[in-house]
Amino acid sequence: MDRSQAEKKIKELSVEIEKHNHNYYVNDAPTISDFEFDKLLEELIALEKQFPEFLSSTSPSQRVGGAITKTFKTVKHNYPMLSLSNSYSTEDLIDFDRKVQEGLGLQQNDLFASSTVKYVCELKFDGLSIGLNYVNGELTQAITRGDGVQGDDVTTNAKTIRSIPLKLKGNYPSSFEIRGEIFLPRHVFDQINKEREEIGEPPLANPRNAASGTMKMQDSAVVAGRKLDCFVYYMLGEEVPFKSHFENLNAAKSWGFKTSEHSKLLDNINEVLEYIEYWDKERFKLPFDIDGIVIKVNDYKQQLQLGFTAKSPRWAIAYKFKAEQVSTELLDITYQVGRTGAITPVANLKPVALGGTMVKRASLHNADIIEKLDVRIGDFVFVEKGGEIIPKIIGVDLTKRKPNTEPTKYITHCPECETLLRRDEDEANHFCPNDMGCPPQVKGRMEHFVSRKAMNIDSLGGETIGQLYDAGLVKNIADLYDLKKEQLLPLERMAEKSANNLIEGLEASKNVPFERVLYAIGIRHVGETTAKKIAKKVKSLDVLIGLTKEQLLETDEVGGVIAESISDFFANEQNKTIISRLKNAGLKFELSEEQQQAGSDKLNGLTFVISGVFNKHSRDQLKEMIEFNGGKNSGSISGKTSFLLAGDNMGPEKLKKAEKLGVKIISEDDFEAMLAK
Ligand code: IVH
């Protein structure tokens, strides 16, 4: 393909891919399969690699992430990012309406009259606010709220959010800002917490914290994997097309933004109250969290007339839902032991309806909270469902306390294995130190070991692990590789075929690459990404075991907590035995030869141009080798080119240019020698 064909194809693919992104993430109506989509994207990425001069900053390939933001630049907002004043009751809202009418010099109408002030009611999305700047239809900058005057430039991360258009369609102003809310859908949040639990990280408190934490991550590839979403709700600029908020929201939708279908233009405050009443009940059915309703005067002339206070507009107000609270009887307190041994006290309640579900259990967090609240079995307790997913106990109804109740005595021994519990300084939770013998800890570790992103042994699920453990066949992850088919057959629901599958699954797992084995062995705080980075750096487990804490800290992503955790893990005798048994079983404890050769920083700071046909490697392989070793590929020769890697039949133009600019010309053999050094 020549340059002009490539340029055309890149443009066509970009438009097509963005159309599919929009169908999927904005319209919720995909028209092609994920597989077909991935193919298109791969094609685009390959072409852009080959012809980097045509890679645009708004290409859909930017959504995959990969660029790292070391520090987020602080930038000033073009318009200050104000907040809204809050209201909590019908009275507050009627008062707001009265002030609006007065401010506009209108006679206050009775509640049901069609007044001349129209309100737009919107959901108040619970995430982090973002200002998106567009120039000539292209996303140029995404800024977080910060202190309202200046915020962080998070453009690279924002580009990974597929519902944020990178290029607009239709008749948009040449320059404007649109504000919106970035949030995590609840099912994604649940998934993240499941994964955190698997690696022994404490769960994130709520989707809002998770979303803002994600936007501050340095590695945009991780952000891309988090599936954030974004609704827009406020347009700013000199040339916004319409004179009212609602019309501009609709215009934004037509340019490709995601606006909420639940925003409504309403005639009077009574309709606003009805809207609020409806969503107070229905909000739990939404796939994302909202914490209230936003009410805005629709007409811009009226907005202007009402103006702003120092902190917020007088033409808008937020109505905050009350966190729903109920009172019910505390029947019992039980204690759960997690995969990492952390103990969580759980309140077992007389079932009660709350936030759209029946609640039977609530978290009591830890010993301090039980003591502070003085919760006792038999008490009537207040239960609340706020932003958090698990309801919590927020207090005791002392007026209903029965005589002769006893203060709760926190357990001293593990409810599963009776080991004396420990509580470290600065830690809120007690934990069971018997990590090698406490059943939920052992089973949990095995479940993590076989999970999809670890050893991916899908013929071995949580239930079978439970059976194997209870039958005394496995006590740790190394025992799995000693299992024989004959031992499996007597187990309940274990037919010949499942037994074969299980053994085959274990066998196949011996080919799982080192970085996933490192993740699978379950070192606390070592998640998937950390394991990958460490594996790339150390290349083998033996090297990792030999590293000091200081040396570990030199790896990206390894902070003090992780370094500590790694050294504790390998200092433990039982872990040492398990690792050596896994090694004997044939698991991969070093990078493959291919991976080893690939990864280095030998070519750091060097830019290569590849031209011609080669004998030993394909051009793509050579490009990969360059990148894996820290170098950069470029499609055209310039003053910045370090080497021209020349094969047979190289174009004479390139050669001439290289010679003119004094760029060194090397052969495939020279290149190999460079890497072998
Ligand atoms: S309008 C000047 N609309 O709520 C008006 N805000 O304090 C600017 N929020 O930080 C805000 N949903 O991040 C508006 N539909 C919505 C919203 C919304 C959520 C957030 C926003 C802001 C806070 C209000």
XYZ file of C-alpha atoms and ligand atoms in Angstrom:
701
model
C 0.000 0.000 0.000
C 1.451 3.397 -0.875
C 1.273 6.482 1.331
C -1.801 8.063 -0.177
C -3.714 4.783 -0.089
C -2.655 4.330 3.536
C -3.776 7.843 4.442
C -7.174 7.226 2.877
C -7.581 3.831 4.534
C -6.596 5.201 7.970
C -9.252 7.902 7.620
C -11.930 5.429 6.541
C -11.126 2.976 9.321
C -11.121 5.763 11.931
C -14.584 6.934 10.904
C -15.936 3.406 10.839
C -14.467 2.425 14.214
C -15.766 5.591 15.871
C -19.212 4.885 14.428
C -19.138 1.461 16.089
C -17.859 2.957 19.361
C -20.785 5.344 19.291
C -23.291 2.578 18.509
C -21.991 0.504 21.366
C -21.197 2.998 24.105
C -23.629 5.826 23.424
C -26.583 4.203 21.680
C -26.239 0.879 23.471
C -26.939 -0.813 20.133
C -23.864 -2.450 18.583
C -24.130 -3.553 14.957
C -20.994 -5.724 14.734
C -19.448 -8.386 16.960
C -16.575 -7.618 19.340
C -14.391 -9.826 17.191
C -15.094 -7.858 14.014
C -14.553 -4.624 15.927
C -11.173 -5.803 17.242
C -10.133 -6.750 13.697
C -10.865 -3.241 12.405
C -8.966 -1.680 15.278
C -5.994 -3.994 14.760
C -5.924 -3.078 11.091
C -5.897 0.621 11.952
C -3.175 0.247 14.573
C -0.987 -1.750 12.165
C -1.376 0.886 9.441
C -0.630 3.723 11.836
C 2.507 1.919 12.945
C 3.613 1.552 9.375
C 2.710 5.142 8.485
C 3.150 7.052 11.757
C 2.888 10.365 9.911
C -0.853 9.716 9.584
C -1.456 8.962 13.262
C -3.815 11.651 14.518
C -4.266 12.650 18.157
C -7.978 11.867 17.767
C -7.532 8.432 16.196
C -9.669 5.690 17.790
C -6.390 3.853 18.436
C -5.823 6.394 21.245
C -8.668 4.731 23.128
C -6.599 1.618 23.741
C -4.284 3.642 25.937
C -0.642 2.904 26.531
C 0.722 6.396 27.002
C 1.895 7.128 30.538
C 1.242 10.450 32.274
C 4.017 10.843 34.840
C 2.577 13.966 36.415
C -0.702 15.577 35.484
C -0.253 19.164 34.350
C -2.275 21.729 36.272
C -4.285 23.916 33.903
C -6.637 26.810 34.380
C -10.283 26.364 33.445
C -11.549 28.773 30.775
C -14.699 29.128 32.882
C -14.554 28.409 36.617
C -16.042 25.060 37.520
C -18.680 25.977 40.064
C -20.666 23.636 42.216
C -24.376 23.656 42.948
C -26.131 24.574 46.140
C -27.930 21.664 47.709
C -31.498 21.102 48.785
C -32.977 18.242 50.757
C -36.749 18.789 50.929
C -39.851 19.894 49.037
C -39.787 23.131 51.053
C -36.236 23.862 49.897
C -37.320 23.422 46.283
C -40.415 25.567 46.580
C -38.195 28.184 48.130
C -35.760 27.868 45.201
C -38.650 28.330 42.731
C -39.851 31.404 44.639
C -36.391 32.982 44.529
C -36.099 32.259 40.802
C -39.467 33.881 40.112
C -38.604 36.855 42.275
C -35.199 37.194 40.706
C -36.849 37.356 37.301
C -39.425 39.829 38.526
C -42.255 37.409 37.830
C -45.371 37.143 39.939
C -45.248 33.819 41.700
C -47.752 31.488 40.128
C -49.695 28.917 41.947
C -48.009 25.530 41.936
C -49.973 24.071 39.044
C -49.968 27.019 36.705
C -47.842 26.901 33.596
C -45.327 29.548 34.568
C -42.948 31.268 32.232
C -39.984 29.597 33.911
C -39.250 26.149 32.552
C -36.929 23.802 34.386
C -34.744 21.023 33.082
C -34.484 18.125 35.512
C -31.510 15.807 35.220
C -30.072 12.914 37.137
C -27.192 13.896 39.367
C -24.550 11.389 38.328
C -22.234 10.318 41.098
C -18.737 10.430 39.652
C -16.175 13.125 38.959
C -16.792 16.233 36.916
C -14.817 16.834 33.770
C -14.440 19.786 31.409
C -13.980 18.704 27.786
C -12.623 21.272 25.343
C -13.208 20.961 21.604
C -11.568 22.986 18.857
C -12.703 22.476 15.267
C -14.604 19.381 16.339
C -11.637 17.645 17.970
C -11.146 16.922 21.649
C -8.180 19.042 22.679
C -8.159 18.943 26.464
C -9.948 17.225 29.341
C -9.592 18.871 32.748
C -10.748 17.644 36.156
C -12.501 19.974 38.545
C -9.516 20.508 40.860
C -10.259 23.531 43.027
C -12.730 24.890 40.464
C -10.262 27.456 39.108
C -7.635 25.021 37.913
C -7.616 21.254 37.542
C -5.524 18.361 36.202
C -5.062 17.793 32.492
C -6.246 14.185 32.101
C -6.676 14.244 28.309
C -4.775 11.007 27.640
C -6.906 9.087 30.115
C -10.147 10.742 28.966
C -9.484 9.608 25.397
C -9.807 5.994 26.522
C -13.440 6.602 27.510
C -15.384 5.427 24.503
C -18.479 7.532 25.101
C -16.368 10.719 24.934
C -16.222 11.617 21.232
C -12.731 12.398 19.940
C -14.100 13.940 16.751
C -17.546 15.482 16.449
C -20.049 15.205 13.646
C -22.647 17.700 12.397
C -22.770 21.421 12.908
C -20.774 22.182 16.037
C -19.239 25.514 17.140
C -15.582 25.928 16.240
C -14.584 26.198 19.889
C -16.506 25.293 23.033
C -16.350 23.419 26.317
C -18.758 20.773 27.480
C -18.917 19.560 31.053
C -19.990 16.181 32.226
C -19.551 13.449 34.759
C -17.213 10.479 34.419
C -18.503 7.468 36.275
C -18.155 3.721 36.622
C -21.186 1.592 35.848
C -22.052 -0.484 38.900
C -21.329 -3.885 37.297
C -17.797 -2.744 36.385
C -17.292 -1.541 39.949
C -18.410 -4.928 41.307
C -16.013 -6.682 38.939
C -13.078 -4.517 40.036
C -13.786 -5.254 43.666
C -13.995 -8.962 42.966
C -10.570 -8.816 41.392
C -9.185 -6.726 44.256
C -10.478 -9.249 46.711
C -8.722 -11.999 44.771
C -5.364 -10.321 45.241
C -6.015 -9.351 48.831
C -6.575 -5.624 48.251
C -9.286 -3.932 50.306
C -12.408 -3.238 48.223
C -12.967 0.274 46.849
C -15.650 2.024 48.874
C -17.933 3.140 46.048
C -18.040 3.699 42.281
C -17.350 7.427 42.705
C -13.998 6.889 44.452
C -13.164 4.168 41.981
C -13.840 6.489 39.034
C -11.778 9.374 40.364
C -8.956 7.052 41.405
C -8.929 5.590 37.908
C -8.721 8.983 36.181
C -5.582 9.778 38.191
C -3.770 6.613 37.123
C -0.556 7.106 35.209
C -0.960 4.203 32.804
C -3.729 4.986 30.324
C -3.877 1.318 29.257
C -5.135 0.454 32.748
C -7.667 3.303 32.528
C -8.843 1.934 29.169
C -9.474 -1.435 30.798
C -11.673 0.080 33.487
C -14.623 0.861 31.197
C -15.436 4.321 32.512
C -18.403 6.118 30.999
C -19.381 9.780 30.651
C -22.624 11.767 30.468
C -22.414 15.434 29.472
C -24.712 18.057 30.999
C -23.502 21.627 30.493
C -22.238 23.528 27.455
C -20.103 26.676 27.574
C -18.671 28.931 24.903
C -19.106 32.080 22.860
C -20.989 30.405 20.037
C -23.227 27.736 21.570
C -25.993 27.201 18.987
C -29.201 27.627 21.010
C -30.609 29.980 23.613
C -31.701 27.311 26.019
C -30.043 24.497 27.939
C -32.312 21.685 26.778
C -31.893 22.491 23.083
C -28.120 22.583 23.511
C -28.174 19.213 25.261
C -29.992 17.814 22.236
C -27.492 19.459 19.915
C -24.639 17.889 21.904
C -26.300 14.535 21.430
C -26.418 15.056 17.672
C -22.655 15.833 17.619
C -21.942 12.458 19.219
C -21.988 13.093 22.986
C -23.735 10.830 25.436
C -26.566 12.701 27.116
C -29.051 11.103 29.467
C -32.390 10.051 28.024
C -33.858 10.799 31.459
C -33.335 14.581 31.274
C -36.717 16.291 31.036
C -37.947 19.763 30.211
C -40.689 20.558 32.737
C -43.246 23.331 32.999
C -43.304 24.135 36.699
C -41.958 23.246 40.132
C -44.760 20.791 40.739
C -43.602 18.685 37.815
C -40.090 18.936 39.235
C -41.334 17.501 42.531
C -43.014 14.629 40.694
C -39.803 13.911 38.765
C -37.887 13.763 42.049
C -40.440 11.511 43.689
C -40.251 9.135 40.729
C -36.432 8.881 40.757
C -36.207 8.619 44.539
C -37.764 5.162 44.112
C -36.576 4.186 40.652
C -32.916 5.183 41.016
C -31.955 1.729 42.241
C -32.896 0.258 38.869
C -30.324 2.379 37.023
C -27.077 0.629 36.028
C -25.063 3.462 37.678
C -25.278 5.479 40.895
C -26.949 8.854 41.212
C -27.008 10.858 44.418
C -29.771 13.299 43.527
C -31.452 15.375 40.860
C -30.207 18.611 39.304
C -32.769 21.289 38.495
C -31.781 24.035 36.011
C -33.626 27.048 34.624
C -33.832 26.243 30.905
C -33.735 29.692 29.295
C -30.274 31.290 28.962
C -31.640 34.842 29.176
C -33.235 33.966 32.480
C -30.029 32.238 33.633
C -28.099 35.406 32.853
C -30.592 37.550 34.713
C -30.378 35.344 37.795
C -26.584 35.140 37.715
C -24.256 33.527 40.208
C -23.336 33.760 43.852
C -19.618 33.399 44.659
C -19.926 29.619 44.675
C -22.829 28.533 42.531
C -25.394 29.596 39.958
C -28.690 31.018 41.218
C -30.418 29.348 38.277
C -29.733 25.775 39.334
C -29.907 23.617 42.425
C -29.105 20.041 43.377
C -31.651 17.973 45.247
C -29.887 15.309 47.312
C -31.637 12.056 48.042
C -31.739 11.054 51.635
C -29.717 7.884 52.147
C -32.543 5.521 52.888
C -32.576 4.357 56.498
C -34.579 1.698 58.257
C -34.585 0.192 61.691
C -34.575 -3.559 62.272
C -33.561 -6.141 64.836
C -29.999 -7.416 65.093
C -30.363 -11.181 65.400
C -26.728 -12.184 65.565
C -23.172 -11.124 64.779
C -21.077 -13.574 62.770
C -17.497 -13.290 61.581
C -16.258 -13.883 58.060
C -12.732 -14.871 57.181
C -11.551 -13.574 53.820
C -8.981 -15.045 51.450
C -6.260 -12.979 53.081
C -7.363 -13.848 56.595
C -9.036 -10.501 57.314
C -11.948 -10.842 59.710
C -15.152 -8.952 58.935
C -17.935 -8.841 61.498
C -21.322 -9.200 59.845
C -24.670 -8.173 61.311
C -27.406 -10.722 60.692
C -30.633 -8.779 60.587
C -34.315 -9.450 60.666
C -34.980 -9.039 56.888
C -36.070 -5.537 55.945
C -36.760 -3.718 52.634
C -34.127 -1.103 51.781
C -33.105 0.555 48.517
C -35.094 -1.824 46.367
C -33.820 -5.051 47.942
C -34.412 -7.127 51.065
C -31.515 -6.660 53.432
C -30.557 -9.504 55.764
C -26.949 -8.701 56.428
C -24.945 -5.548 56.941
C -21.292 -4.821 57.524
C -20.143 -3.946 61.017
C -16.628 -3.208 59.682
C -14.384 -3.915 62.688
C -14.045 -4.174 66.455
C -13.677 -0.409 66.970
C -16.942 0.359 65.240
C -18.810 -2.256 67.242
C -17.413 -0.746 70.408
C -18.096 2.838 69.363
C -21.709 2.114 68.435
C -22.092 -0.236 71.392
C -24.147 -2.595 69.222
C -25.555 -5.556 71.063
C -27.354 -8.656 69.868
C -31.111 -8.078 70.257
C -30.803 -4.304 69.647
C -32.840 -2.414 67.060
C -30.292 -0.914 64.714
C -30.516 1.743 61.985
C -29.374 0.446 58.615
C -28.429 2.738 55.756
C -27.657 2.218 52.114
C -25.575 5.119 50.903
C -23.072 5.196 48.060
C -21.685 1.904 49.317
C -23.029 -1.337 47.975
C -23.135 -3.232 51.264
C -25.569 -1.619 53.684
C -24.114 -0.443 56.962
C -25.270 -0.095 60.532
C -25.136 3.532 61.528
C -26.534 3.448 65.030
C -28.603 1.791 67.708
C -32.142 2.749 68.716
C -31.425 2.941 72.444
C -35.088 3.632 73.242
C -35.793 0.049 72.231
C -32.865 -1.586 74.039
C -34.003 -4.585 76.037
C -32.890 -4.911 79.656
C -30.054 -7.309 80.466
C -28.314 -7.102 77.095
C -24.558 -7.570 77.218
C -21.927 -5.471 75.410
C -20.617 -7.393 72.407
C -17.379 -9.255 73.039
C -15.299 -9.387 69.883
C -14.004 -12.846 69.039
C -10.446 -13.661 70.037
C -10.013 -16.799 67.904
C -10.613 -17.569 64.233
C -14.123 -18.952 63.695
C -12.749 -21.294 61.006
C -9.530 -22.693 62.471
C -9.510 -21.448 66.066
C -6.114 -19.760 65.748
C -5.604 -16.774 68.050
C -6.401 -13.644 66.006
C -3.920 -10.816 65.553
C -4.379 -7.158 64.969
C -1.459 -5.117 63.723
C -0.908 -1.563 64.763
C -2.635 0.869 62.368
C -4.808 -1.932 60.968
C -8.534 -1.685 61.526
C -9.242 -5.363 61.080
C -8.200 -8.415 63.063
C -6.785 -11.231 60.977
C -6.109 -14.906 61.257
C -2.363 -15.509 60.937
C -2.793 -19.190 60.031
C -2.566 -18.496 56.310
C -1.385 -22.008 55.435
C -3.963 -23.895 57.470
C -7.105 -21.777 57.700
C -9.651 -23.314 55.268
C -11.142 -20.185 53.662
C -7.656 -18.747 53.198
C -6.313 -21.919 51.620
C -9.356 -22.440 49.397
C -9.427 -18.767 48.442
C -5.788 -18.883 47.405
C -6.443 -21.902 45.239
C -9.448 -20.237 43.633
C -7.301 -17.265 42.795
C -4.570 -19.548 41.446
C -6.883 -21.238 38.931
C -8.784 -18.062 37.967
C -8.929 -16.821 34.384
C -6.272 -14.141 34.542
C -3.978 -16.397 36.589
C -3.484 -20.054 35.541
C -6.837 -20.135 33.739
C -7.773 -23.691 34.683
C -11.469 -23.451 33.949
C -12.051 -27.180 34.509
C -11.364 -26.484 38.187
C -13.951 -24.225 39.820
C -14.581 -23.080 43.384
C -16.890 -25.969 44.117
C -14.411 -28.653 43.028
C -11.667 -26.948 45.014
C -13.940 -27.155 48.064
C -14.502 -30.868 47.426
C -10.798 -31.582 46.914
C -9.910 -29.699 50.061
C -12.611 -31.308 52.179
C -11.556 -34.757 50.947
C -8.020 -33.978 52.115
C -6.595 -34.294 48.594
C -5.136 -30.797 48.379
C -3.883 -28.457 51.073
C -2.050 -25.957 48.891
C -1.603 -24.972 45.252
C 1.355 -27.322 44.755
C -0.780 -30.335 45.758
C -2.959 -29.695 42.696
C -0.178 -30.921 40.411
C 0.096 -34.225 42.299
C -3.562 -35.094 41.693
C -4.238 -38.393 39.921
C -7.350 -39.239 37.968
C -8.102 -42.212 40.246
C -8.223 -39.894 43.257
C -10.771 -37.678 41.529
C -13.257 -40.281 40.343
C -14.714 -41.134 43.788
C -15.693 -37.458 44.294
C -19.352 -36.560 43.985
C -20.466 -35.352 40.536
C -17.015 -36.174 39.129
C -17.520 -38.167 35.930
C -14.653 -39.623 33.914
C -14.848 -36.718 31.492
C -14.617 -33.996 34.137
C -11.715 -35.806 35.763
C -9.899 -35.955 32.419
C -10.622 -32.288 31.788
C -9.277 -31.367 35.174
C -6.019 -33.237 34.713
C -5.648 -31.848 31.176
C -6.375 -28.333 32.442
C -3.612 -28.651 35.026
C -1.233 -29.991 32.406
C -2.018 -27.162 30.001
C -1.438 -24.599 32.750
C 2.246 -25.526 32.696
C 2.512 -23.389 29.573
C 1.108 -20.286 31.231
C 3.769 -17.562 30.952
C 5.837 -16.449 33.930
C 4.071 -13.133 34.507
C 0.750 -14.903 35.064
C 2.307 -17.563 37.302
C 3.737 -14.707 39.353
C 0.259 -13.222 39.662
C -1.262 -16.651 40.397
C 0.903 -17.559 43.387
C -0.960 -14.858 45.279
C 1.604 -12.504 46.764
C -0.413 -9.918 48.616
C -0.765 -6.614 46.719
C 0.760 -8.072 43.544
C -2.013 -7.639 40.993
C -1.992 -8.510 37.344
C -0.283 -5.339 36.113
C 2.326 -5.299 38.865
C 3.153 -8.945 38.157
C 3.652 -8.125 34.470
C 5.969 -5.210 35.200
C 7.996 -7.195 37.716
C 8.282 -10.198 35.385
C 9.514 -7.998 32.558
C 12.117 -6.436 34.816
C 13.434 -9.492 36.703
C 12.915 -12.095 33.957
C 12.926 -15.014 36.400
C 11.677 -15.892 39.844
C 15.192 -16.694 41.048
C 16.253 -13.138 40.314
C 13.169 -11.786 42.075
C 13.863 -13.852 45.193
C 17.401 -12.483 45.299
C 16.382 -8.804 45.148
C 16.571 -6.526 48.160
C 13.658 -4.274 49.051
C 15.592 -1.296 47.684
C 16.145 -3.029 44.356
C 12.464 -3.955 44.186
C 11.530 -0.337 44.688
C 13.318 0.560 41.463
C 10.617 -1.215 39.439
C 7.736 0.944 38.224
C 4.564 0.195 40.168
C 6.422 -1.303 43.144
C 5.973 0.844 46.219
C 6.955 0.175 49.818
C 3.920 -1.957 50.629
C 4.430 -4.249 47.647
C 8.178 -4.564 48.218
C 7.540 -5.519 51.851
C 4.915 -8.035 50.844
C 7.176 -9.689 48.244
C 10.037 -10.065 50.666
C 7.755 -11.474 53.382
C 6.350 -13.964 50.903
C 9.705 -15.402 49.893
C 11.028 -15.394 53.458
C 8.305 -17.856 54.412
C 9.526 -21.461 54.514
C 6.214 -22.964 53.457
C 6.046 -20.666 50.448
C 9.589 -21.674 49.524
C 8.591 -25.351 49.551
C 5.475 -24.690 47.483
C 7.420 -22.707 44.898
C 10.054 -25.399 44.574
C 7.362 -28.081 44.131
C 5.639 -25.968 41.464
C 8.985 -25.582 39.717
C 9.462 -29.339 39.735
C 5.963 -29.772 38.369
C 7.090 -27.769 35.334
C 5.472 -24.352 35.785
C 7.157 -21.450 34.074
C 9.236 -19.431 36.477
C 11.082 -17.407 33.901
C 10.289 -15.482 30.754
C 10.444 -17.545 27.584
C 13.505 -17.152 25.424
C 11.493 -15.040 23.037
C 10.306 -12.741 25.818
C 13.811 -12.558 27.284
C 15.384 -11.510 24.050
C 12.636 -9.062 23.483
C 12.672 -7.009 26.621
C 15.486 -4.564 27.346
C 16.247 -0.886 27.311
C 19.164 -1.305 24.947
C 17.558 0.876 22.309
C 16.259 3.555 24.649
C 16.179 6.952 22.988
C 16.896 5.566 19.492
C 14.553 5.980 16.520
C 14.626 3.505 13.643
C 13.301 3.595 10.106
C 12.909 0.184 8.480
C 13.052 -0.134 4.736
C 13.349 -3.007 2.259
C 12.995 -6.781 2.560
C 14.859 -8.849 5.157
C 16.073 -12.446 5.292
C 15.725 -13.470 8.922
C 12.786 -11.444 10.241
C 9.650 -9.875 8.854
C 9.389 -6.110 9.054
C 6.719 -6.441 11.749
C 8.987 -8.665 13.819
C 11.791 -6.146 13.526
C 9.473 -3.346 14.597
C 8.378 -5.358 17.602
C 11.980 -6.108 18.533
C 12.750 -2.391 18.394
C 9.851 -1.512 20.656
C 10.480 -4.325 23.106
C 14.004 -3.047 23.524
C 12.909 0.471 24.237
C 13.415 1.960 20.750
C 10.974 3.820 18.540
C 9.834 3.171 14.986
C 9.197 5.886 12.472
C 7.947 5.759 8.887
C 10.062 8.530 7.463
C 13.619 9.682 7.752
C 14.255 12.964 9.498
C 16.906 14.642 11.582
C 15.589 12.644 14.550
C 16.266 9.241 12.928
C 19.105 7.370 14.621
C 19.383 4.393 12.233
C 18.038 3.327 8.895
C 17.631 -0.463 9.088
C 18.096 -1.385 5.453
C 17.062 -4.621 3.739
C 17.111 -5.651 0.091
C 15.359 -3.602 -2.580
C 15.257 -0.496 -0.480
C 13.773 2.565 -2.142
C 16.516 4.867 -3.549
C 14.760 7.950 -2.164
C 15.162 6.779 1.423
C 18.793 5.940 0.891
C 19.482 9.364 -0.591
C 17.732 11.140 2.255
C 19.573 9.090 4.900
C 22.891 9.890 3.327
C 22.038 13.563 3.058
C 21.075 13.789 6.728
C 23.980 11.647 7.857
C 21.720 8.919 9.268
C 23.634 5.678 9.932
C 22.582 2.799 7.699
C 22.670 -0.665 9.265
C 21.899 -4.205 8.047
C 19.820 -6.892 9.722
C 23.033 -8.482 11.026
C 24.258 -5.181 12.463
C 20.906 -4.821 14.188
C 21.110 -8.296 15.721
C 24.597 -7.533 16.918
C 23.299 -4.369 18.599
C 20.777 -6.406 20.568
C 23.243 -9.137 21.411
C 25.670 -6.684 23.011
S -24.530 20.968 36.421
C -23.060 25.229 37.019
N -25.652 18.620 36.064
O -22.737 17.657 40.689
C -23.662 23.886 36.902
N -23.861 18.787 37.624
O -22.154 20.491 42.610
C -22.669 22.817 36.902
N -23.238 16.644 38.655
O -19.610 18.831 40.644
C -23.121 21.474 37.270
N -24.724 15.411 37.599
O -19.960 17.159 38.902
C -24.715 19.323 36.731
N -26.702 16.595 35.620
C -25.775 17.291 36.262
C -24.891 16.676 37.174
C -23.958 17.468 37.859
C -23.727 15.400 38.470
C -22.171 16.988 39.603
C -21.121 17.912 39.067
C -20.886 18.947 40.129
C -21.856 18.596 41.216
C -22.693 19.797 41.587
